[in-house]
Coordinates of C-alpha atoms and ligand atoms in Angstrom, one line a residue:
Chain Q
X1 CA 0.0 0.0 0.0
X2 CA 1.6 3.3 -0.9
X3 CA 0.8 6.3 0.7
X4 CA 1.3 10.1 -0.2
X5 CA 1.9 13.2 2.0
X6 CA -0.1 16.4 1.0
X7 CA -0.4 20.0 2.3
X8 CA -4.0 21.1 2.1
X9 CA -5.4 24.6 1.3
X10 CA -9.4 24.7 2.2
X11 CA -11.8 27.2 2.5
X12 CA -12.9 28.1 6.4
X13 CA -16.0 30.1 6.5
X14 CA -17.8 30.3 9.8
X15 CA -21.2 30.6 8.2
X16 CA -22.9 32.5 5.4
X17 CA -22.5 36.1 7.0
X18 CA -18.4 35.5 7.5
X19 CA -15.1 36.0 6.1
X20 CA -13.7 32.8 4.9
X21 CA -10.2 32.1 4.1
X22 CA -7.8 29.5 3.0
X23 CA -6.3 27.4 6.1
X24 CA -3.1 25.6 5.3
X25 CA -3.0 22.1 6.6
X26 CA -0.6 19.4 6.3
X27 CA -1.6 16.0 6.3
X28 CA 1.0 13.0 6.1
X29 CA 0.6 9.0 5.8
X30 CA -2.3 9.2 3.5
X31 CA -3.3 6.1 1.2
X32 CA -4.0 5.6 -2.4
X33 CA -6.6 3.4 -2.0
X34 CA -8.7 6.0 0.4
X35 CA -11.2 8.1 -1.9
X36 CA -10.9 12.1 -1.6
X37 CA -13.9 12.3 1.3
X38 CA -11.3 9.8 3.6
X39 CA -8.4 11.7 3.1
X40 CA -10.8 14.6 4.7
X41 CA -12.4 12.0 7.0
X42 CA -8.7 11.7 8.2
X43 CA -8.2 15.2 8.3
X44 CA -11.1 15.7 10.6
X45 CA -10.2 13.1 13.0
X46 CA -7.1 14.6 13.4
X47 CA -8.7 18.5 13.9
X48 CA -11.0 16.9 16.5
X49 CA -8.4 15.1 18.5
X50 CA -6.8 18.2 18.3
X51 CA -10.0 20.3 19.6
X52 CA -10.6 22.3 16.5
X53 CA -13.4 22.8 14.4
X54 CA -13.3 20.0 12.0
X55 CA -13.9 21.1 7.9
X56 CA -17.7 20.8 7.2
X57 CA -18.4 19.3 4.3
X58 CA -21.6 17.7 2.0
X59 CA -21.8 13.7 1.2
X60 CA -24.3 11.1 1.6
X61 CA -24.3 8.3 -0.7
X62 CA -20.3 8.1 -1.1
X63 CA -20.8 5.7 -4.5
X64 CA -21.7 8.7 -6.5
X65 CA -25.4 8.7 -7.3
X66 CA -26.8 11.2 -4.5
X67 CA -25.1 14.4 -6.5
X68 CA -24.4 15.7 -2.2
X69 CA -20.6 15.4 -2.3
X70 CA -18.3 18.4 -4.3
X71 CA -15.7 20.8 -4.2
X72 CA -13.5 22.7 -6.2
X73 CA -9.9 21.0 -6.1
X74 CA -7.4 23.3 -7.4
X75 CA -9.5 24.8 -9.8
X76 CA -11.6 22.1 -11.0
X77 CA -15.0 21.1 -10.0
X78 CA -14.9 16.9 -8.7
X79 CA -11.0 17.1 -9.4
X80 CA -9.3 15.9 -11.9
X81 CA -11.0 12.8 -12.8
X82 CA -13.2 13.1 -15.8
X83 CA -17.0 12.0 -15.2
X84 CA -15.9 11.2 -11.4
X85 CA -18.0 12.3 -8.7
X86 CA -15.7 13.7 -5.4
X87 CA -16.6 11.1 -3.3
X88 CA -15.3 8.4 -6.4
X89 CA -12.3 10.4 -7.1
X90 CA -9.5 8.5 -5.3
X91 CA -5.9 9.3 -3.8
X92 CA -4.2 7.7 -6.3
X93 CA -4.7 10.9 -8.7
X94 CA -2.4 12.5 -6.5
X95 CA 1.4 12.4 -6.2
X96 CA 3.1 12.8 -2.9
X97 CA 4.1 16.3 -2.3
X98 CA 0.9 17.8 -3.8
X99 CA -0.5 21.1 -3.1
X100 CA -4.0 21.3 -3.4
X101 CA -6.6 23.7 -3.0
X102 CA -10.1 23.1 -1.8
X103 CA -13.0 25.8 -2.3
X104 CA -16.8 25.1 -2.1
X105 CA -18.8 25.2 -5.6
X106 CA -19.3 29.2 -5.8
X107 CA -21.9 30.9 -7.3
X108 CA -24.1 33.7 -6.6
X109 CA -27.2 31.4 -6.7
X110 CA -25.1 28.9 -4.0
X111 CA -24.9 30.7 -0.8
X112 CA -21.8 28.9 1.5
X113 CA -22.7 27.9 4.7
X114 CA -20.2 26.5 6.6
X115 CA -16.8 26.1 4.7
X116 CA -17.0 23.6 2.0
X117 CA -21.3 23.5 2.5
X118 CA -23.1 25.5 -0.3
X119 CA -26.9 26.0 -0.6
X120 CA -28.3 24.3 -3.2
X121 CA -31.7 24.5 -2.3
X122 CA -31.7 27.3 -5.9
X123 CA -32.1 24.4 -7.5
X124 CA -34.7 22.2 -5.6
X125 CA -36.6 25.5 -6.8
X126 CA -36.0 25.5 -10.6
X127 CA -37.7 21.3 -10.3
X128 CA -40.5 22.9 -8.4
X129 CA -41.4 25.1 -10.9
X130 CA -41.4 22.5 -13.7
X131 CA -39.8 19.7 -13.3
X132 CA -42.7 17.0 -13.3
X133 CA -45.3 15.5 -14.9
X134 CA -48.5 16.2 -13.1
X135 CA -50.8 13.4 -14.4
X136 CA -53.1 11.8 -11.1
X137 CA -53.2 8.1 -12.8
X138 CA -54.6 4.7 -11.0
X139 CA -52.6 2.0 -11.4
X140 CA -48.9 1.3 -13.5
X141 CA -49.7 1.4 -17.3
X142 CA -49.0 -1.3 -19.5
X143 CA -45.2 -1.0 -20.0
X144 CA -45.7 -1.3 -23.8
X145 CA -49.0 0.5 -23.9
X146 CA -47.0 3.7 -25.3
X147 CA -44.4 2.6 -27.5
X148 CA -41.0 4.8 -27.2
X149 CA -38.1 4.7 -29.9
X150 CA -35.3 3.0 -28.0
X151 CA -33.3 5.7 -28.9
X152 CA -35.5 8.8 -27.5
X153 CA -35.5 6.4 -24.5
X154 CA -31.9 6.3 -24.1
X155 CA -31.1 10.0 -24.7
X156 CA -33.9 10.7 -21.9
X157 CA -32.2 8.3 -19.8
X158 CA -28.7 9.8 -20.6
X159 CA -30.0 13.0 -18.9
X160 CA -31.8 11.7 -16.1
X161 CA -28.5 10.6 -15.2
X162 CA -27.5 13.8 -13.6
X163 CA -27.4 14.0 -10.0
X164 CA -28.2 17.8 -9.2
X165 CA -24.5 18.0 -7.9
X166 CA -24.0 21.7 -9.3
X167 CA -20.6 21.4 -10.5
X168 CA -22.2 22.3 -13.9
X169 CA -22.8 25.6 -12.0
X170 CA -19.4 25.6 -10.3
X171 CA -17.6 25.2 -13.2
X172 CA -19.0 27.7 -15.8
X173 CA -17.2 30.9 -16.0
X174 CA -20.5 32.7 -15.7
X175 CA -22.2 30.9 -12.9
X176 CA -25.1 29.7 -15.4
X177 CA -27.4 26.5 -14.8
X178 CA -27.9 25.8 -18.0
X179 CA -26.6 22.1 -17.9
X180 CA -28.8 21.0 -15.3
X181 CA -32.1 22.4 -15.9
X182 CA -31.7 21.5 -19.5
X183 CA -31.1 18.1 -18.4
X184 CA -34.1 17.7 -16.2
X185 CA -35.8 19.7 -19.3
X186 CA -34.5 17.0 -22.1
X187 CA -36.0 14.2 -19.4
X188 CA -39.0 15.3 -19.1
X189 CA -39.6 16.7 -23.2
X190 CA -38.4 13.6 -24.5
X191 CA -41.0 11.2 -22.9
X192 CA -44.6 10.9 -24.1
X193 CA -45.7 11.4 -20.4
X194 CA -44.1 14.8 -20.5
X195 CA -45.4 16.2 -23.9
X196 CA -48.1 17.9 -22.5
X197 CA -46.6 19.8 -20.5
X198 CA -43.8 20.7 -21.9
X199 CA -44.2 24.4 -23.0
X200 CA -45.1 25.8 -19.9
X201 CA -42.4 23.8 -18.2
X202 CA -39.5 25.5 -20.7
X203 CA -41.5 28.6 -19.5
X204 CA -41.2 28.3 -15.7
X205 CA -38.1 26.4 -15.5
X206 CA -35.8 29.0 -17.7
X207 CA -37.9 31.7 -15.7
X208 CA -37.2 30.3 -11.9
X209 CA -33.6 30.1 -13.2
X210 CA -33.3 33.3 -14.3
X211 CA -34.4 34.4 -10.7
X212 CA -32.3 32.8 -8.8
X213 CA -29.6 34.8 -9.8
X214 CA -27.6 32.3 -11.9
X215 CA -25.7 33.2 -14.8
X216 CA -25.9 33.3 -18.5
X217 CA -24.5 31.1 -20.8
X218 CA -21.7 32.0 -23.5
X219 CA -21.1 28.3 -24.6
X220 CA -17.9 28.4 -23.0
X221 CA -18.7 24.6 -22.3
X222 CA -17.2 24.1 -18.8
X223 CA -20.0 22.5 -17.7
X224 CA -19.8 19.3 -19.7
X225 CA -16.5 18.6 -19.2
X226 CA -16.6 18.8 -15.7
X227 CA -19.9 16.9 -15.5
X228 CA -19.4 13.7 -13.3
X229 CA -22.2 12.2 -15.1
X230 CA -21.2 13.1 -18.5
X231 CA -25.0 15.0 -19.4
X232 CA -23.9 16.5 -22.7
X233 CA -24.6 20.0 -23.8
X234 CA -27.0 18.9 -26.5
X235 CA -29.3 19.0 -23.6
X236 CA -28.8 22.8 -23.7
X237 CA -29.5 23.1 -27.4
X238 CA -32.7 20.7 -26.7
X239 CA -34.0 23.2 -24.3
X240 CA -32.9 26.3 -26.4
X241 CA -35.5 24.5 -28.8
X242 CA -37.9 24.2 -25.7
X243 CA -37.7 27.3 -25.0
X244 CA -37.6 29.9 -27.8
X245 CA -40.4 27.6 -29.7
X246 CA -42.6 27.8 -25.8
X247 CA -41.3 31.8 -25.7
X248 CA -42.4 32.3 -29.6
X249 CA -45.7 30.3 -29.6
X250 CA -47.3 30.7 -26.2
X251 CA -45.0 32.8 -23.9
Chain V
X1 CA -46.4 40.4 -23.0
X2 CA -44.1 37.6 -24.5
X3 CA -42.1 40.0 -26.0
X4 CA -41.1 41.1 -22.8
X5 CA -40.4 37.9 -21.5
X6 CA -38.6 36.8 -24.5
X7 CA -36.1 39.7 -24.2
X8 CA -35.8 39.3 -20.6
X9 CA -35.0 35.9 -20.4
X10 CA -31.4 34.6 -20.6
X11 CA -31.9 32.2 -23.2
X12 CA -34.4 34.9 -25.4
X13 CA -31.0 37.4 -24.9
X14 CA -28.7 34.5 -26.1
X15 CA -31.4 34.4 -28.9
X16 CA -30.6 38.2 -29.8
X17 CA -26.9 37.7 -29.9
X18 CA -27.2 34.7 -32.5
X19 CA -29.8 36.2 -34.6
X20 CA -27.8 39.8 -34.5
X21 CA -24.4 37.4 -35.3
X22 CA -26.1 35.9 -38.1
X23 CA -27.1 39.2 -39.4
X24 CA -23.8 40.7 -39.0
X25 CA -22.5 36.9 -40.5
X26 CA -24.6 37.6 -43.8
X27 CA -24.0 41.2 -43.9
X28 CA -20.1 39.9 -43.9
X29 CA -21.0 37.8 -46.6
X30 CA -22.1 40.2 -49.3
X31 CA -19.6 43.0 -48.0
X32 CA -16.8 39.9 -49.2
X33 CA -18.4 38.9 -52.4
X34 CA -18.4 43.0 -53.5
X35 CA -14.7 43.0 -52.1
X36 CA -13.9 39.8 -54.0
X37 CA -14.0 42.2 -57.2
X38 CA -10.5 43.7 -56.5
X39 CA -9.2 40.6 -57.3
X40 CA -9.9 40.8 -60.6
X41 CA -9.4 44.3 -61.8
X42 CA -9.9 48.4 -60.9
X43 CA -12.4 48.4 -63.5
X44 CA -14.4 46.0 -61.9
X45 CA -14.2 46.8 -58.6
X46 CA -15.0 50.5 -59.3
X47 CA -17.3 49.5 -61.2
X48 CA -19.4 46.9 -58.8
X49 CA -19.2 50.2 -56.7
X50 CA -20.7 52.7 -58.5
X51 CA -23.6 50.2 -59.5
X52 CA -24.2 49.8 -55.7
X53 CA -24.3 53.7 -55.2
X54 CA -26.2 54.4 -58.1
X55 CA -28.9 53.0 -56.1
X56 CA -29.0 55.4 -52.6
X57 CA -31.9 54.4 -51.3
X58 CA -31.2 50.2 -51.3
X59 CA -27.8 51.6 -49.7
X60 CA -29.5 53.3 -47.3
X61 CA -31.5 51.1 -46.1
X62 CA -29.6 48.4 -45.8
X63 CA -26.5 50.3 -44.1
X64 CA -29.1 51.8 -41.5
X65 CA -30.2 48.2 -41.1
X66 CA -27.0 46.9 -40.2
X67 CA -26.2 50.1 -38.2
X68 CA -29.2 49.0 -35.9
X69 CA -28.0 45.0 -36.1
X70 CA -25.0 46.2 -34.7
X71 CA -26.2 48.5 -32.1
X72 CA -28.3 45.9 -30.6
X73 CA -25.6 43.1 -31.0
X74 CA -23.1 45.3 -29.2
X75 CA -25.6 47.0 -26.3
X76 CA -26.8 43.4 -25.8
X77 CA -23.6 41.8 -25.6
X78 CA -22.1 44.6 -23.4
X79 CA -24.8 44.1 -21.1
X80 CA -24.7 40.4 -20.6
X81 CA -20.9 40.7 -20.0
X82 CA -21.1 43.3 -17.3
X83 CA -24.6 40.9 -15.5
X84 CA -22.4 38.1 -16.0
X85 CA -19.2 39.4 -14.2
X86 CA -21.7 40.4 -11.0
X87 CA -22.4 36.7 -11.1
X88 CA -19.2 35.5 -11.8
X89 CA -15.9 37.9 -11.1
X90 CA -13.0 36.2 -9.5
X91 CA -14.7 33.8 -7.8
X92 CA -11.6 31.1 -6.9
X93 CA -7.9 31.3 -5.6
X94 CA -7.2 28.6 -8.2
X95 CA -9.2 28.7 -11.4
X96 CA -8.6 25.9 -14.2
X97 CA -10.3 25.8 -17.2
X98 CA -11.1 22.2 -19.0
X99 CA -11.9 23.0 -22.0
X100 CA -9.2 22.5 -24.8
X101 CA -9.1 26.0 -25.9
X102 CA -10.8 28.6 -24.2
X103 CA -9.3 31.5 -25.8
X104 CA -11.6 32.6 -28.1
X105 CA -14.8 32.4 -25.9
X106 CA -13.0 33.6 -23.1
X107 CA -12.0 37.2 -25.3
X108 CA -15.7 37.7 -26.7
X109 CA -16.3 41.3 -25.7
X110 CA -12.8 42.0 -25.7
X111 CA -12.4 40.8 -29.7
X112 CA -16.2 42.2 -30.6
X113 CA -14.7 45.7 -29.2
X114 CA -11.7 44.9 -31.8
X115 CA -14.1 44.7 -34.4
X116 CA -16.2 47.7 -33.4
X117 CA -12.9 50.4 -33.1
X118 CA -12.3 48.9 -36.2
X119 CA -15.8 49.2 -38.1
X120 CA -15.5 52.7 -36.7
X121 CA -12.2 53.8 -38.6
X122 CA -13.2 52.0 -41.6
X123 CA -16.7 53.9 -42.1
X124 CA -14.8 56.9 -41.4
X125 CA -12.1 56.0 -44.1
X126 CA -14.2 55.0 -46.8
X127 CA -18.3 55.7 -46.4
X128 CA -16.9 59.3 -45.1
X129 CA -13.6 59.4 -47.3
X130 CA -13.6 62.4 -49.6
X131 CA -15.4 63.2 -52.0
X132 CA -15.0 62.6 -56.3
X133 CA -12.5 60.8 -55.5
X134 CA -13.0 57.1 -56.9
X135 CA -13.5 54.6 -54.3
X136 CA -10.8 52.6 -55.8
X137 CA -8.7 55.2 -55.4
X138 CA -9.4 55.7 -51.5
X139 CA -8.6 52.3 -51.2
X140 CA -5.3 52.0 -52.9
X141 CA -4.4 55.4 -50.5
X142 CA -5.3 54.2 -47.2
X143 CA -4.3 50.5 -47.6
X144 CA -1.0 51.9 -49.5
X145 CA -0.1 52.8 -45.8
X146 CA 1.6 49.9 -44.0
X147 CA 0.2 50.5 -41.0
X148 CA -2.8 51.3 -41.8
X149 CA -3.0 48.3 -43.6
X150 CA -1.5 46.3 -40.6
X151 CA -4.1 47.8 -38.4
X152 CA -6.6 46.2 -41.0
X153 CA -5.1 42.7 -40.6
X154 CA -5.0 43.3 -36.7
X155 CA -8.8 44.0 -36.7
X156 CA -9.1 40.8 -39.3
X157 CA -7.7 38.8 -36.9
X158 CA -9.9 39.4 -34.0
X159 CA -12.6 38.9 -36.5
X160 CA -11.4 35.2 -37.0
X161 CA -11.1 34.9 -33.2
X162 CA -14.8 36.0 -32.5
X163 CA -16.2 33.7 -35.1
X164 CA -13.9 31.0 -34.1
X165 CA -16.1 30.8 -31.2
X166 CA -19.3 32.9 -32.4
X167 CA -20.4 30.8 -35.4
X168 CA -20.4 27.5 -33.3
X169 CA -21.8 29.5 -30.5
X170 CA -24.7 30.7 -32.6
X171 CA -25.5 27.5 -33.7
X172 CA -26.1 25.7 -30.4
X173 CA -27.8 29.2 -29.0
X174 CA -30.7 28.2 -32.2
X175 CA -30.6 24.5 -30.6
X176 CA -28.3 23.3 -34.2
X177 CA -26.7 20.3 -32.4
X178 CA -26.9 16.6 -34.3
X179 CA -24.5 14.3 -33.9
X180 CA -24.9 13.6 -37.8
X181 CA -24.0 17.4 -37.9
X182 CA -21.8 18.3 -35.2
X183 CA -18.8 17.4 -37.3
X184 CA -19.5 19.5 -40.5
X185 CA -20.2 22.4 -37.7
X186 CA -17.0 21.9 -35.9
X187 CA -15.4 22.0 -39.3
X188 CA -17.1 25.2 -40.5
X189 CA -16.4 26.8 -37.5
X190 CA -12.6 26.6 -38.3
X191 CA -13.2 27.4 -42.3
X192 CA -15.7 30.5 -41.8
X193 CA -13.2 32.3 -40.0
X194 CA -10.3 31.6 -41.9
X195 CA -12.7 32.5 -45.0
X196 CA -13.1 35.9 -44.1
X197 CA -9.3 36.3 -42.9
X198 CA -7.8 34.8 -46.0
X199 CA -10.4 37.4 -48.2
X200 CA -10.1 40.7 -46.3
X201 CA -6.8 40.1 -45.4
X202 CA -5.4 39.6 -48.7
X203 CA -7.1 42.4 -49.6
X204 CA -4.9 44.3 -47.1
X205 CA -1.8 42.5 -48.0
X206 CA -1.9 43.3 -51.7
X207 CA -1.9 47.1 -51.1
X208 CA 0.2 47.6 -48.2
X209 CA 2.9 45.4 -49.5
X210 CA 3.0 47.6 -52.3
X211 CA 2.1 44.7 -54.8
X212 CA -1.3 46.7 -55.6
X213 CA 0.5 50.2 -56.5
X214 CA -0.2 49.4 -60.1
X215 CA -4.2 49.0 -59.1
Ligands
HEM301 C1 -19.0 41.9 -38.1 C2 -19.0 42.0 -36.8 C3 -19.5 40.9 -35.9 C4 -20.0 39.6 -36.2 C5 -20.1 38.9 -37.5 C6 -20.3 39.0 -34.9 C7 -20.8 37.7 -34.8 C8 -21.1 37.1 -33.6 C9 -21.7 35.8 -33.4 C10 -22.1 34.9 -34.6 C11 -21.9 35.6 -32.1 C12 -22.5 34.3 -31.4 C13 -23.8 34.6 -30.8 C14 -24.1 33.5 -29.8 O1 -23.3 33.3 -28.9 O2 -25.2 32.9 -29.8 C15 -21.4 36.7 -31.4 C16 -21.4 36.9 -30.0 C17 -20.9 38.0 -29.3 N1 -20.5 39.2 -29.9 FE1 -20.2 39.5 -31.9 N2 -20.1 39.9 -33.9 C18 -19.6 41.0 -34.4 C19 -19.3 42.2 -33.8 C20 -19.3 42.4 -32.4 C21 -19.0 43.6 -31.7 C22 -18.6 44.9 -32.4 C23 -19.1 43.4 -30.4 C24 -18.8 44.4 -29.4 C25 -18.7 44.3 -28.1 C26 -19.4 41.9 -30.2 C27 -19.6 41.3 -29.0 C28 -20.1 40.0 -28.8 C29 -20.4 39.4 -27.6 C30 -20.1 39.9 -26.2 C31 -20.9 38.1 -27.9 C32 -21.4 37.1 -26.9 C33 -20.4 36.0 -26.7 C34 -20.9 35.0 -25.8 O3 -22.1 34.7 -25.6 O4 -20.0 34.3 -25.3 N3 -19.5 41.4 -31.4 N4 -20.9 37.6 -32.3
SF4_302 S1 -25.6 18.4 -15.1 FE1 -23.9 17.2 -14.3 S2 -22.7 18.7 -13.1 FE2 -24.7 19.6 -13.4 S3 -25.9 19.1 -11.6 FE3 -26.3 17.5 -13.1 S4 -24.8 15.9 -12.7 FE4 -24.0 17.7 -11.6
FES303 S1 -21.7 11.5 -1.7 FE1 -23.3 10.9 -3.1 S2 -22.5 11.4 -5.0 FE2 -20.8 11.8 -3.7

């Protein structure tokens, strides 16, 4: 088992209303094998046996399907592993000796709360505008009672992949959510089930986005690359569709 | 009113900046083909020229049109940079960017302004130039000058670089993305620039190298 010594820089921030800064921390003895949330795991063990404050940070799942985990490691949202969520990322990418540099996704839509914690609850409002299908059925239809191309079912299932992590956010230059609620868009559009709806979803969901005091999107496409789930930007074009055809025809 | 929503939203401004690109885009088109003529002689050149302003109204028009296309592309796109850097200024101690080459998204506003100093000495050259004297002329005498003419190829170049991100940019802003397409647009995105640069600037070459003094 090899094992690498690092020296951390992380963001402290005492809660929403304070001045954070970066805290230099050195941390020996840690091993390849442990994934990035460990190495902090570690870290915090030691901060507590030392009395201090240990670093706050979000995680749930720790397999990478919950979208909770995520930080900015020297500059890139998840690290450097591509379509690799934080808590999959693993020491190994690391070299002994490394400096790196750990800041919470920031945007203006993501308030921080305590150090590495952001407030993602901007986007828990941009699904509550739209993003559902409100049909009150009985029972489970007939799984082949609507036929779907296999295709239109795998590019809907391509962006139902994404896990609401907001690195999409993190990443982009201009602090846009583009990625995400055109994902959860593309889902919904692509299915008979959400057809119906589908104008006035484009409508509200661009709308509650626009609110919430995310960015706009100059194509710089940061998002996709950084994207542990891979959702591709053709999600954005779909709901640039969505949305100027919705804007044009019934906005 | 949905007009108002339209232009409010994000993705109805986006919408603004493509269709205003593409205006500019086509406008750029015709301004090459009626450039193209110095290739082939003074006579014809001057004489594509003349044609044009022997109609004044069709000239008015359409350089009022593009004066407004411009307007709006530049007030819009000024305004979306200056929202977007209250959303976004300096926001890590480390910042990385993945993408490949971010250069030319990254210098937008910066090349666009580029263009528009240089769209400004340019309608003050030649729209403005003086009078009776043949346009042909005028051009020989300000692109004689080598840095005038360097200027030109300066201002060409920032051209490439904005539509080395813009034309691509445009495209997915209409929702143009296939992946039986994406290919032919990643590919045009590389030739439409160099178009342009290759045509203007050997425009600018040929005079202020002093190959054209015979023009
Ligand atoms: C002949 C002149 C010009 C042409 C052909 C042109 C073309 C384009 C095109 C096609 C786009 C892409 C639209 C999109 O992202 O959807 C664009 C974007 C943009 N242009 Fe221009 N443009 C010109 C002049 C200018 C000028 C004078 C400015 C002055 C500031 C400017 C600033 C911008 C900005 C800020 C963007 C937005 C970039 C982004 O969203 O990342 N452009 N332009
Ligand atoms: S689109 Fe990707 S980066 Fe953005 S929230 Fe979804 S999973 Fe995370
Ligand atoms: S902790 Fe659930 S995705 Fe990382």
């Amino acid at each position: 088992m090899s094992t690498i010594d690092l020296t951390l820089q992380i963001w402290r921030q005492k809660d929403s209303d304070s001045q954070g800064h970066l805290q230099i921390y050195t941390l020996g003895g840690i091993s390849t094998d442990m994934s990035f949330l460990e190495m902090l795991d570690v870290l915090n063990e030691k901060l507590t046996k030392e009395g201090k404050d240990p670093v706050a940070f979000d995680h749930d799942c720790r397999e990478g399907i919950c979208g909770m985990c995520g930080s900015v490691i020297n500059g890139v949202a998840h690290g450097p592993e591509k379509e690799t969520t934080l808590c999959q990322l693993h020491m190994r990418n690391f070299k002994n000796g490394d400096v790196l540099v750990i800041e919470p996704f920031r945007s203006r839509a993501f308030p921080i709360r305590k150090d590495l914690i952001v407030d993602r609850s901007a986007f828990d409002r941009i699904i509550q505008s739209g993003g559902y299908v409100s049909v009150n059925t009985g029972g489970t239809p007939d799984g082949n009672a609507v036929p779907i191309p296999a295709k239109t079912a795998e590019l809907a299932m391509d962006a139902a992949a994404c896990i609401g992590c907001g690195a999409c956010v993190a990443a982009c230059p201009n602090g846009a959510a583009m990625l995400f609620t055109s994902a959860k868009v593309s889902q919904l559009c692509l299915l008979p089930q959400g057809k119906t709806e589908r104008k006035a979803r484009a409508l509200a969901m661009v709308a509650t986005m626009d609110e919430e005091g995310f960015g706009y999107c100059s194509n710089a496409r940061e998002c996709e690359a950084v994207c542990p789930k891979g959702i591709s930007i053709s999600n954005i074009a779909r709901m640039n569709r969505e949305y100027l055809k919705a804007v044009l025809l019934e906005g | 009113m949905w007009f108002v929503r339209f232009v409010s939203s994000s993705i109805g401004k986006k919408a603004i900046m493509a269709l205003s690109g593409l205006m500019l885009l086509l406008f750029l088109c015709s301004h090459a083909a009626g450039n193209a003529t110095i290739y082939m002689s003074r006579a014809v050149f001057q004489g594509y020229a003349d044609e044009l302003h022997s109609h004044p109204l069709i000239v008015l028009i359409f350089s009022s049109g593009i004066f407004l296309v411009f307007l709006v592309h530049i007030c819009v796109g000024i305004l979306l940079f200056l929202q977007n850097r209250q959303t976004a200024a300096s926001r890590y101690s480390v910042s990385t960017r993945v993408v490949a080459n971010p250069l030319a998204s990254k210098t937008m506003p910066y090349s666009g302004l580029c263009i528009l100093v240089f769209v400004l000495v340019h309608v003050s050259g030649f729209a403005f130039g003086p009078e009776h004297e043949p346009i042909a002329e005028t051009v020989k005498r300000l692109l004689g000058h080598f840095f005038y003419g360097l200027f030109y190829l300066v201002a060409f170049a920032a051209l490439a670089l904005h539509l080395s991100h813009g034309f691509w940019s445009m495209l997915q802003t209409f929702g143009v993305n296939h992946p039986r397409y994406n290919p032919l647009i990643a590919k045009s995105t590389l030739v439409v620039p160099l178009f342009f640069l290759l045509l203007f600037g050997g425009i600018a070459l040929y005079f202020m190298t002093g190959i054209g003094a015979s023009f």
